[in-house]
Amino acid sequence: MLALWCARLSVDRWRLGLGPEHACAPGEGADAEPTALITETAHGPRIAAVNHAGRAAGVAVGTMLADARTVCPEVRTAPADPAGDLAFLEKLALWARRWGPWSALDAPDGVLVDVTAVAHLFGGEARLLADVETACTTRGLAVRSAIAPTAGAAWALAHYGPVRSIARPEDDLLARLAELPVAALRLDDDVLTVLRRLGLKRLGELAGVAGSGADGESEAASRDAIQRRFRNRKSPAANPLIRLDQLLGRVPEPLLPVAARAMPLVQRRLVEPIRHRDLLDRVLADLAQDMARELEGRGEGARRLEIGLWRVDGEVIVRRLELAAATRDPDHVIRLFGRKLDDVDAGFGVETVRLTASWTEPLALEQGDIEQSAQQRGTSLAACIDRLTVRLGAEAVRRPVPRASHLPERATGWQGPLEPVPPAQGLLEFHQRPLKLLDRPERIAVLYASPDGFPQRFRWRGQVREVARVEGPERIAPEWWRERSSARLRDYYRIEDDAGRRYWIYRHGIAGDGRGKDREGHAPDWFLQGLCT
């Protein structure tokens, strides 16, 4: 197995993502300044990765940013991207198959490649490792690599062994790895802490206790002792004996290969470049038909489509289309792309047109007659939403959904039109809400007979309204699991003025509750939040 460890994956991705104007080599330009990648936690930003300059200045991974600034006030920060790192690692695993028939992820920063019987194609293991480091360095990645008969041994040598380590099948793995620390077994931190307390710091020490010494009887007793100590740990990362047996090849270690999934793609290379829209529409119609047959063979439908136009001057024009539901209807795709291509400048002509489905979902086959009758009855909801989205924009087509909150401004959210509605508790019968809620409650001045009495008159947007009828209050307590203990309750009233207009107002707090502004002697505030019919 070939183990490839990207020791500074997050920092390398941050440096490569600076853009062409700030592009720099490791340790140069922006990377020469102390920089830390941070993640937001409940206790504040925490450092997830740091470059060489920051590490030299005393910034350590895992510390809080406030503590790191006391050591290095000039440290620069950037947000960490664990999901992006994992996506990049998946692409790296596919790319690493150039050195072997299959590869597997070793998250969060490594890749394992099966190089069985392929080293001679590169001139031997040493040249294979040299090619690995050269190729990765060209891509701007700092890597350490090693080859060993087992995945565990290759991982241990890549992380803790000499540079470009090679362990062959005829080697004594236990003797070769005896001086490596027990952390080379890929164990959890709490297990490493227990082993350190037991005085086991090297693999040789652990292996001697675990059963490779001369005295078989004492070895078996020691192995039983460790087995009893970790008998409840079934995970390999929590049991040092399992990891040791995997490293030595005594028990198999299953790995999950990364499989590339081909993206549905159809294209046309044109004999003569086209410049006119009617010819482009004809090519698009042919590609849509081809894409429909491609998706039908897979039993899938497209959720996202991309069309690329290669001009003769080398410029590429890309238009994307995201659909509300999976479909492979060519007429629907042609109709939607028709609006997307109105502003295309063909220049001296388009010589290649490519249509790809970058996001697909399973879509069962449909019977032709039933589909035809459905089309005769009218446009489907998904097709209607797609047309509205293309015309108005993706953010303009949303649907309101209930949220788990009894505060009016939090009780409703927005999501995609065809996304499943999350389960929520229905409103009770006495929960009467106005048809129109303001984006945010507006402060009003209210005159009332007593601090806890009904409002008699209020001023809103410069006009005074006389209250004719009042209904309420409906008391809504603050959400103690989200807000501070000083948050005040609300008393909602439905009122009607002398002109027949109805409003939904609330009093923020009650006099004498000892919360909020009541501590400073202020009267409760009033707000208008909705308009009733």
Coordinates of C-alpha atoms in Angstrom, one line a residue:
M1 CA 0.0 0.0 0.0
L2 CA 1.1 3.6 -0.7
A3 CA 0.2 6.1 2.0
L4 CA 0.1 9.7 1.0
W5 CA -0.2 12.2 3.8
C6 CA -1.0 15.9 3.1
A7 CA 0.5 17.3 6.2
R8 CA -0.7 20.9 5.6
L9 CA -3.8 20.2 3.5
S10 CA -6.0 23.1 4.9
V11 CA -3.2 25.6 4.7
D12 CA -2.2 24.5 1.2
R13 CA -5.8 24.9 0.0
W14 CA -6.1 28.3 1.6
R15 CA -2.8 29.4 -0.1
L16 CA -3.9 28.0 -3.5
G17 CA -7.3 29.7 -3.2
L18 CA -5.8 33.2 -2.8
G19 CA -6.3 33.8 -6.5
P20 CA -3.9 34.6 -9.3
E21 CA -3.1 38.1 -8.0
H22 CA -2.0 36.8 -4.6
A23 CA -0.6 33.4 -5.8
C24 CA 2.6 32.5 -3.9
A25 CA 4.8 29.6 -3.2
P26 CA 4.9 28.0 0.3
G27 CA 6.5 30.5 2.8
E28 CA 6.3 33.4 0.4
G29 CA 3.9 36.3 -0.1
A30 CA 0.8 36.0 2.1
D31 CA 2.0 32.7 3.4
A32 CA 5.1 34.4 4.9
E33 CA 2.9 36.1 7.5
P34 CA 1.5 34.3 10.5
T35 CA -1.9 33.0 9.4
A36 CA -4.4 30.8 11.2
L37 CA -7.5 29.1 9.9
I38 CA -10.3 29.3 12.5
T39 CA -13.6 27.6 13.2
E40 CA -16.5 29.1 15.1
T41 CA -17.3 27.3 18.4
A42 CA -19.7 28.0 21.2
H43 CA -16.9 29.5 23.2
G44 CA -15.5 31.6 20.3
P45 CA -13.2 31.1 17.3
R46 CA -10.7 28.2 17.7
I47 CA -7.6 27.6 15.5
A48 CA -8.0 24.6 13.2
A49 CA -4.8 25.0 11.2
V50 CA -1.8 27.3 11.1
N51 CA 1.0 27.9 8.5
H52 CA 4.7 27.7 9.2
A53 CA 5.1 31.4 10.0
G54 CA 2.3 31.2 12.6
R55 CA 3.7 28.0 14.1
A56 CA 7.1 29.6 14.4
A57 CA 5.5 32.6 16.1
G58 CA 4.0 30.3 18.8
V59 CA 0.4 29.8 17.4
A60 CA -0.8 26.3 18.1
V61 CA -3.6 24.3 16.6
G62 CA -6.5 23.7 19.0
T63 CA -6.1 26.9 21.0
M64 CA -8.6 29.7 21.1
L65 CA -7.9 32.7 18.9
A66 CA -8.0 35.1 21.8
D67 CA -5.2 33.1 23.5
A68 CA -3.2 32.9 20.2
R69 CA -3.4 36.7 19.9
T70 CA -1.7 37.1 23.2
V71 CA 1.2 35.2 21.9
C72 CA 1.2 36.6 18.3
P73 CA -0.9 39.8 18.1
E74 CA -0.2 40.1 14.3
V75 CA -1.6 36.7 13.4
R76 CA -4.0 36.9 10.4
T77 CA -7.1 34.7 10.3
A78 CA -9.2 33.0 7.6
P79 CA -12.2 30.7 7.9
A80 CA -11.5 27.0 7.9
D81 CA -13.3 24.8 5.4
P82 CA -13.5 21.2 6.5
A83 CA -16.2 20.3 3.9
G84 CA -14.0 21.8 1.1
D85 CA -11.0 19.9 2.4
L86 CA -12.9 16.6 2.3
A87 CA -14.2 17.3 -1.3
F88 CA -10.6 18.2 -2.3
L89 CA -9.4 15.0 -0.7
E90 CA -11.9 12.9 -2.7
K91 CA -10.6 14.5 -6.0
L92 CA -7.1 13.8 -4.8
A93 CA -7.9 10.2 -4.2
L94 CA -9.3 9.8 -7.8
W95 CA -6.2 11.6 -9.1
A96 CA -3.9 9.3 -7.1
R97 CA -5.2 6.3 -9.0
R98 CA -2.5 7.1 -11.5
W99 CA -0.2 5.1 -9.2
G100 CA -2.5 2.2 -8.6
P101 CA -5.7 0.5 -9.6
W102 CA -7.8 1.8 -6.7
S103 CA -7.5 4.2 -3.8
A104 CA -9.2 5.0 -0.6
L105 CA -9.7 8.0 1.6
D106 CA -7.8 8.4 4.8
A107 CA -9.6 11.4 6.2
P108 CA -9.0 14.1 7.1
D109 CA -5.7 14.6 5.2
G110 CA -4.5 11.3 3.7
V111 CA -5.0 8.9 0.8
L112 CA -4.2 5.2 0.5
V113 CA -3.4 3.7 -2.9
D114 CA -3.0 0.0 -3.7
V115 CA 0.3 -0.3 -5.6
T116 CA 0.5 -4.1 -5.6
A117 CA 2.6 -5.2 -8.6
V118 CA 2.7 -1.8 -10.2
A119 CA 6.0 -0.4 -8.8
H120 CA 8.0 -1.8 -11.6
L121 CA 6.1 0.4 -14.1
F122 CA 7.7 3.4 -12.4
G123 CA 11.2 1.8 -12.1
G124 CA 10.7 0.5 -8.5
E125 CA 9.3 1.7 -5.2
A126 CA 11.9 4.5 -4.7
R127 CA 11.1 6.1 -8.1
L128 CA 7.4 5.6 -7.5
L129 CA 7.7 7.7 -4.3
A130 CA 9.8 10.3 -6.0
D131 CA 7.2 10.6 -8.7
V132 CA 4.5 11.0 -6.0
E133 CA 6.3 13.8 -4.3
T134 CA 7.1 15.5 -7.6
A135 CA 3.6 15.4 -8.9
C136 CA 2.1 16.7 -5.6
T137 CA 4.7 19.4 -5.3
T138 CA 3.8 20.6 -8.8
R139 CA 0.2 20.9 -7.6
G140 CA 1.3 22.9 -4.6
L141 CA 0.8 20.2 -2.0
A142 CA 3.3 19.3 0.8
V143 CA 3.1 15.5 1.2
R144 CA 4.9 12.7 2.9
S145 CA 4.6 9.2 1.4
A146 CA 5.6 5.6 2.3
I147 CA 5.1 2.1 0.9
A148 CA 4.5 -0.9 3.1
P149 CA 2.7 -4.3 2.9
T150 CA -0.2 -3.1 5.0
A151 CA -2.2 0.1 5.1
G152 CA -1.4 0.6 8.8
A153 CA 2.3 0.2 8.3
A154 CA 2.3 2.6 5.4
W155 CA 0.3 5.1 7.4
A156 CA 2.7 4.8 10.3
L157 CA 5.8 5.3 8.2
A158 CA 4.3 8.2 6.3
H159 CA 3.5 10.0 9.5
Y160 CA 6.3 9.1 11.8
G161 CA 9.0 7.3 9.7
P162 CA 11.8 8.6 7.6
V163 CA 11.1 10.4 4.4
R164 CA 10.1 8.1 1.5
S165 CA 10.1 5.0 3.7
I166 CA 9.8 1.6 2.0
A167 CA 8.9 -1.6 3.9
R168 CA 9.0 -4.7 1.7
P169 CA 7.0 -7.9 2.4
E170 CA 10.1 -9.8 3.4
D171 CA 11.0 -7.2 6.1
D172 CA 10.2 -7.8 9.8
L173 CA 7.6 -5.1 10.3
L174 CA 7.6 -5.3 14.0
A175 CA 11.4 -4.8 14.2
R176 CA 11.2 -2.0 11.5
L177 CA 8.5 -0.1 13.3
A178 CA 9.5 -0.8 16.9
E179 CA 10.9 2.7 17.5
L180 CA 7.8 4.6 16.2
P181 CA 5.5 6.1 18.9
V182 CA 2.2 4.4 19.8
A183 CA 0.4 7.3 18.0
A184 CA 1.4 5.5 14.8
L185 CA -1.4 3.0 15.4
R186 CA -4.1 5.6 14.6
L187 CA -5.6 5.5 18.0
D188 CA -8.0 7.9 19.7
D189 CA -6.5 10.6 22.0
D190 CA -8.0 9.1 25.2
V191 CA -6.5 5.7 24.3
L192 CA -3.1 7.3 23.8
T193 CA -3.4 8.9 27.2
V194 CA -4.1 5.6 28.8
L195 CA -1.1 4.0 27.1
R196 CA 1.1 6.8 28.2
R197 CA -0.1 6.3 31.8
L198 CA 0.7 2.6 31.4
G199 CA 4.3 3.5 30.3
L200 CA 3.8 2.3 26.8
K201 CA 5.3 4.9 24.5
R202 CA 6.8 2.9 21.6
L203 CA 5.4 0.3 19.3
G204 CA 8.1 -2.1 20.4
E205 CA 7.1 -1.8 24.0
L206 CA 3.5 -2.4 23.2
A207 CA 4.3 -5.3 20.9
G208 CA 6.5 -6.9 23.5
V209 CA 3.7 -6.7 26.0
A210 CA 1.3 -7.9 23.4
G211 CA 2.9 -11.1 22.5
S212 CA 6.1 -11.1 20.4
G213 CA 8.7 -11.7 23.1
A214 CA 10.5 -14.9 23.9
D215 CA 8.4 -15.9 26.8
G216 CA 5.1 -17.0 25.3
E217 CA 3.4 -17.6 28.6
S218 CA 4.1 -14.1 29.9
E219 CA 3.3 -12.6 26.5
A220 CA -0.1 -14.2 26.5
A221 CA -0.7 -13.0 30.1
S222 CA 0.3 -9.4 29.1
R223 CA -2.0 -9.6 26.0
D224 CA -4.8 -10.8 28.1
A225 CA -4.2 -7.9 30.6
I226 CA -4.4 -5.3 27.8
Q227 CA -7.4 -7.1 26.3
R228 CA -9.2 -6.8 29.6
R229 CA -8.3 -3.2 29.9
F230 CA -9.8 -2.4 26.5
R231 CA -12.4 -5.2 26.3
N232 CA -15.3 -2.7 25.9
R233 CA -13.6 -0.9 23.0
K234 CA -14.9 -2.5 19.8
S235 CA -13.7 0.2 17.5
P236 CA -10.2 -0.4 16.0
A237 CA -9.3 3.2 16.8
A238 CA -10.0 2.6 20.5
N239 CA -8.3 -0.8 20.8
P240 CA -4.5 -0.9 20.5
L241 CA -4.4 -4.7 20.0
I242 CA -6.7 -4.5 16.9
R243 CA -4.6 -1.7 15.4
L244 CA -1.4 -3.6 16.1
D245 CA -2.7 -6.8 14.5
Q246 CA -3.9 -4.7 11.4
L247 CA -0.5 -3.1 11.2
L248 CA 1.3 -6.4 11.2
G249 CA -1.2 -8.0 8.8
R250 CA -2.6 -10.5 11.3
V251 CA -6.1 -9.4 10.8
P252 CA -7.6 -7.8 7.6
E253 CA -8.3 -4.1 7.5
P254 CA -11.2 -3.5 5.0
L255 CA -10.9 -0.3 3.0
L256 CA -13.6 1.4 1.0
P257 CA -12.3 2.4 -2.5
V258 CA -13.2 5.7 -4.0
A259 CA -15.2 5.1 -7.2
A260 CA -15.5 7.9 -9.8
R261 CA -19.0 8.5 -11.0
A262 CA -19.2 9.6 -14.6
M263 CA -21.3 12.7 -15.2
P264 CA -23.8 12.5 -18.1
L265 CA -22.3 14.5 -20.9
V266 CA -23.2 15.0 -24.5
Q267 CA -21.6 17.4 -27.0
R268 CA -21.3 18.4 -30.6
R269 CA -18.1 19.4 -32.4
L270 CA -19.3 21.5 -35.3
V271 CA -17.7 21.3 -38.7
E272 CA -18.3 25.0 -39.3
P273 CA -18.6 27.5 -36.5
I274 CA -22.1 28.9 -35.9
R275 CA -23.0 32.4 -35.2
H276 CA -26.7 32.6 -35.5
R277 CA -29.3 31.8 -32.8
D278 CA -31.5 29.5 -34.9
L279 CA -28.6 27.2 -35.6
L280 CA -27.6 27.2 -31.9
D281 CA -31.2 26.3 -31.0
R282 CA -31.0 23.4 -33.4
V283 CA -27.8 22.1 -31.8
L284 CA -29.4 22.6 -28.3
A285 CA -32.4 20.5 -29.4
D286 CA -30.2 17.7 -30.6
L287 CA -28.2 17.7 -27.3
A288 CA -31.3 17.8 -25.2
Q289 CA -32.6 14.7 -27.0
D290 CA -29.2 12.9 -26.5
M291 CA -29.2 13.9 -22.8
A292 CA -32.7 12.5 -22.4
R293 CA -31.6 9.1 -23.8
E294 CA -28.5 9.2 -21.7
L295 CA -30.5 9.9 -18.5
E296 CA -33.2 7.4 -19.4
G297 CA -30.6 4.6 -19.8
R298 CA -29.3 5.5 -16.3
G299 CA -32.9 5.7 -14.8
E300 CA -32.1 9.2 -13.7
G301 CA -33.3 12.8 -14.1
A302 CA -31.4 16.0 -14.2
R303 CA -31.6 18.6 -11.4
R304 CA -28.8 20.8 -12.6
L305 CA -27.7 21.2 -16.2
E306 CA -24.8 23.2 -17.7
I307 CA -24.3 24.1 -21.3
G308 CA -20.8 25.2 -22.5
L309 CA -20.1 27.1 -25.7
W310 CA -16.6 27.0 -27.0
R311 CA -15.9 29.9 -29.3
V312 CA -13.2 29.8 -32.0
D313 CA -11.2 32.5 -30.1
G314 CA -10.9 30.2 -27.1
E315 CA -13.4 31.8 -24.8
V316 CA -15.9 29.5 -23.1
I317 CA -19.5 30.6 -22.3
V318 CA -21.2 28.6 -19.6
R319 CA -24.9 28.8 -18.6
R320 CA -26.4 26.8 -15.7
L321 CA -29.9 25.7 -15.1
E322 CA -31.2 24.3 -11.8
L323 CA -34.5 22.5 -11.9
A324 CA -37.1 22.2 -9.2
A325 CA -37.5 18.4 -9.7
A326 CA -35.7 15.7 -11.6
T327 CA -36.6 15.7 -15.3
R328 CA -35.4 14.5 -18.6
D329 CA -38.0 16.1 -20.8
P330 CA -36.0 17.6 -23.8
D331 CA -38.8 20.1 -24.6
H332 CA -38.7 21.5 -21.1
V333 CA -34.9 21.8 -21.1
I334 CA -34.9 23.5 -24.5
R335 CA -37.6 26.0 -23.4
L336 CA -35.7 26.9 -20.2
F337 CA -32.3 27.2 -21.9
G338 CA -33.9 29.4 -24.6
R339 CA -34.1 32.3 -22.2
K340 CA -30.6 31.7 -20.8
L341 CA -29.0 31.9 -24.3
D342 CA -30.6 35.2 -25.3
D343 CA -27.5 37.3 -24.3
V344 CA -24.9 35.0 -25.7
D345 CA -22.3 36.7 -27.9
A346 CA -21.0 34.1 -30.4
G347 CA -18.1 36.3 -31.6
F348 CA -16.5 34.7 -34.6
G349 CA -18.5 31.6 -34.1
V350 CA -19.1 28.6 -31.7
E351 CA -17.3 25.4 -32.7
T352 CA -18.2 23.1 -29.8
V353 CA -21.4 22.9 -27.6
R354 CA -21.4 20.6 -24.6
L355 CA -24.4 19.8 -22.3
T356 CA -23.7 18.2 -18.9
A357 CA -25.9 17.1 -16.0
S358 CA -23.8 17.9 -12.9
W359 CA -26.6 16.9 -10.5
T360 CA -28.9 14.0 -11.2
E361 CA -31.5 12.0 -9.1
P362 CA -33.2 8.7 -9.7
L363 CA -36.2 9.0 -11.9
A364 CA -38.3 6.0 -12.8
L365 CA -39.5 5.3 -16.3
E366 CA -42.9 6.5 -17.2
Q367 CA -45.5 5.1 -19.5
G368 CA -45.8 7.2 -22.6
D369 CA -49.6 7.4 -22.9
I370 CA -50.0 8.4 -19.3
E371 CA -47.4 11.1 -19.7
Q372 CA -49.0 12.3 -22.9
S373 CA -52.4 12.6 -21.2
A374 CA -50.8 14.5 -18.3
Q375 CA -49.4 17.0 -20.7
Q376 CA -52.7 17.5 -22.3
R377 CA -54.2 18.3 -18.9
G378 CA -51.8 21.2 -18.4
T379 CA -48.4 22.1 -17.1
S380 CA -46.9 20.2 -14.2
L381 CA -46.1 22.1 -11.0
A382 CA -42.4 21.4 -11.3
A383 CA -42.3 22.8 -14.9
C384 CA -44.2 25.8 -13.8
I385 CA -41.7 26.5 -11.0
D386 CA -38.8 26.1 -13.4
R387 CA -40.3 28.7 -15.7
L388 CA -40.9 31.1 -12.8
T389 CA -37.3 30.5 -11.5
V390 CA -35.8 31.2 -14.9
R391 CA -37.9 34.4 -15.3
L392 CA -37.8 35.8 -11.8
G393 CA -34.6 34.3 -10.3
A394 CA -33.9 31.5 -7.9
E395 CA -34.4 33.6 -4.8
A396 CA -37.8 34.9 -5.9
V397 CA -39.5 31.5 -5.9
R398 CA -39.9 30.2 -2.3
R399 CA -42.6 28.8 -0.1
P400 CA -43.3 29.7 3.5
V401 CA -43.0 26.8 6.0
P402 CA -43.7 26.7 9.8
R403 CA -40.8 26.7 12.2
A404 CA -40.6 25.3 15.7
S405 CA -41.1 28.6 17.6
H406 CA -44.0 30.4 19.1
L407 CA -42.6 33.9 18.5
P408 CA -44.4 35.2 15.4
E409 CA -41.2 36.5 13.6
R410 CA -39.6 33.1 14.1
A411 CA -42.6 30.9 13.5
T412 CA -42.3 31.0 9.7
G413 CA -39.4 30.4 7.3
W414 CA -38.7 30.1 3.6
Q415 CA -37.5 27.2 1.6
G416 CA -37.4 25.8 -1.9
P417 CA -40.9 25.3 -3.5
L418 CA -40.7 21.5 -3.8
E419 CA -38.5 20.7 -0.8
P420 CA -40.3 18.5 1.8
V421 CA -42.0 20.4 4.5
P422 CA -40.4 19.7 8.0
P423 CA -42.8 18.3 10.6
A424 CA -44.1 21.0 12.9
Q425 CA -46.8 21.4 15.5
G426 CA -50.0 23.0 14.2
L427 CA -51.4 26.2 15.6
L428 CA -53.9 25.9 18.4
E429 CA -57.4 27.3 17.8
F430 CA -56.8 30.4 20.0
H431 CA -53.7 31.3 18.0
Q432 CA -55.2 33.8 15.6
R433 CA -52.6 35.5 13.6
P434 CA -52.9 38.5 11.2
L435 CA -52.7 38.0 7.5
K436 CA -49.8 40.5 7.2
L437 CA -46.8 40.6 9.5
L438 CA -44.3 43.4 9.3
D439 CA -40.7 42.5 8.5
R440 CA -39.9 43.8 12.0
P441 CA -42.1 45.1 14.8
E442 CA -42.4 48.9 14.8
R443 CA -42.3 50.9 18.0
I444 CA -45.5 52.8 18.8
A445 CA -46.5 55.3 21.5
V446 CA -49.5 54.1 23.5
L447 CA -51.7 55.8 26.0
Y448 CA -53.4 53.5 28.5
A449 CA -55.3 54.0 31.7
S450 CA -53.0 51.9 33.8
P451 CA -49.6 50.2 33.2
D452 CA -51.3 46.8 32.8
G453 CA -54.5 48.1 31.3
F454 CA -55.9 48.2 27.7
P455 CA -54.5 50.7 25.2
Q456 CA -56.8 53.7 24.5
R457 CA -54.9 55.6 21.9
F458 CA -51.6 55.0 20.0
R459 CA -49.4 56.8 17.5
W460 CA -48.0 54.9 14.5
R461 CA -46.1 56.4 11.6
G462 CA -47.0 59.9 12.7
Q463 CA -50.7 59.4 13.0
V464 CA -52.8 59.0 16.1
R465 CA -55.3 56.2 16.2
E466 CA -58.2 56.1 18.6
V467 CA -58.9 52.6 19.9
A468 CA -62.5 51.5 19.6
R469 CA -62.3 47.8 20.4
V470 CA -59.7 45.6 22.2
E471 CA -59.3 41.9 22.4
G472 CA -56.6 40.2 24.4
P473 CA -54.1 39.8 25.8
E474 CA -52.4 36.7 24.4
R475 CA -49.3 36.2 26.5
I476 CA -46.2 34.8 24.8
A477 CA -43.3 33.9 27.1
P478 CA -39.7 34.3 25.9
E479 CA -37.9 31.2 24.6
W480 CA -35.7 30.5 27.6
W481 CA -33.6 27.9 25.6
R482 CA -32.5 30.6 23.1
E483 CA -32.6 33.9 25.0
R484 CA -31.2 35.3 28.1
S485 CA -33.0 35.2 31.4
S486 CA -33.6 39.0 31.2
A487 CA -35.8 38.6 28.0
R488 CA -39.3 40.0 28.6
L489 CA -42.6 38.4 27.8
R490 CA -45.1 39.8 25.3
D491 CA -48.8 40.6 25.7
Y492 CA -50.5 40.7 22.3
Y493 CA -53.7 42.7 21.6
R494 CA -56.0 42.7 18.6
I495 CA -57.4 46.2 18.4
E496 CA -59.7 48.2 16.1
D497 CA -59.5 52.0 15.7
D498 CA -62.4 54.3 15.1
A499 CA -62.0 54.0 11.3
G500 CA -62.4 50.2 11.4
R501 CA -58.7 49.4 10.8
R502 CA -57.4 46.4 12.8
Y503 CA -53.9 46.0 14.2
W504 CA -51.9 43.5 16.1
I505 CA -49.8 45.1 18.8
Y506 CA -48.0 43.9 21.8
R507 CA -46.6 45.2 25.1
H508 CA -43.0 44.2 25.6
G509 CA -42.8 43.2 29.3
I510 CA -45.0 44.1 32.3
A511 CA -44.3 46.7 34.9
G512 CA -42.5 45.3 37.9
D513 CA -41.2 42.1 36.4
G514 CA -37.6 43.1 37.1
R515 CA -36.4 42.3 33.6
G516 CA -35.0 44.4 30.8
K517 CA -35.6 48.1 31.1
D518 CA -37.8 47.6 34.2
R519 CA -34.6 47.5 36.2
E520 CA -33.9 51.1 35.1
G521 CA -37.4 52.2 36.0
H522 CA -38.7 52.5 32.4
A523 CA -42.3 51.7 31.4
P524 CA -42.9 48.7 29.1
D525 CA -42.5 49.3 25.3
W526 CA -45.2 48.9 22.8
F527 CA -44.8 47.5 19.2
L528 CA -47.1 47.0 16.2
Q529 CA -46.3 43.7 14.4
G530 CA -49.2 42.9 12.1
L531 CA -52.3 44.2 10.3
C532 CA -55.5 42.2 10.5
T533 CA -58.4 42.1 8.1

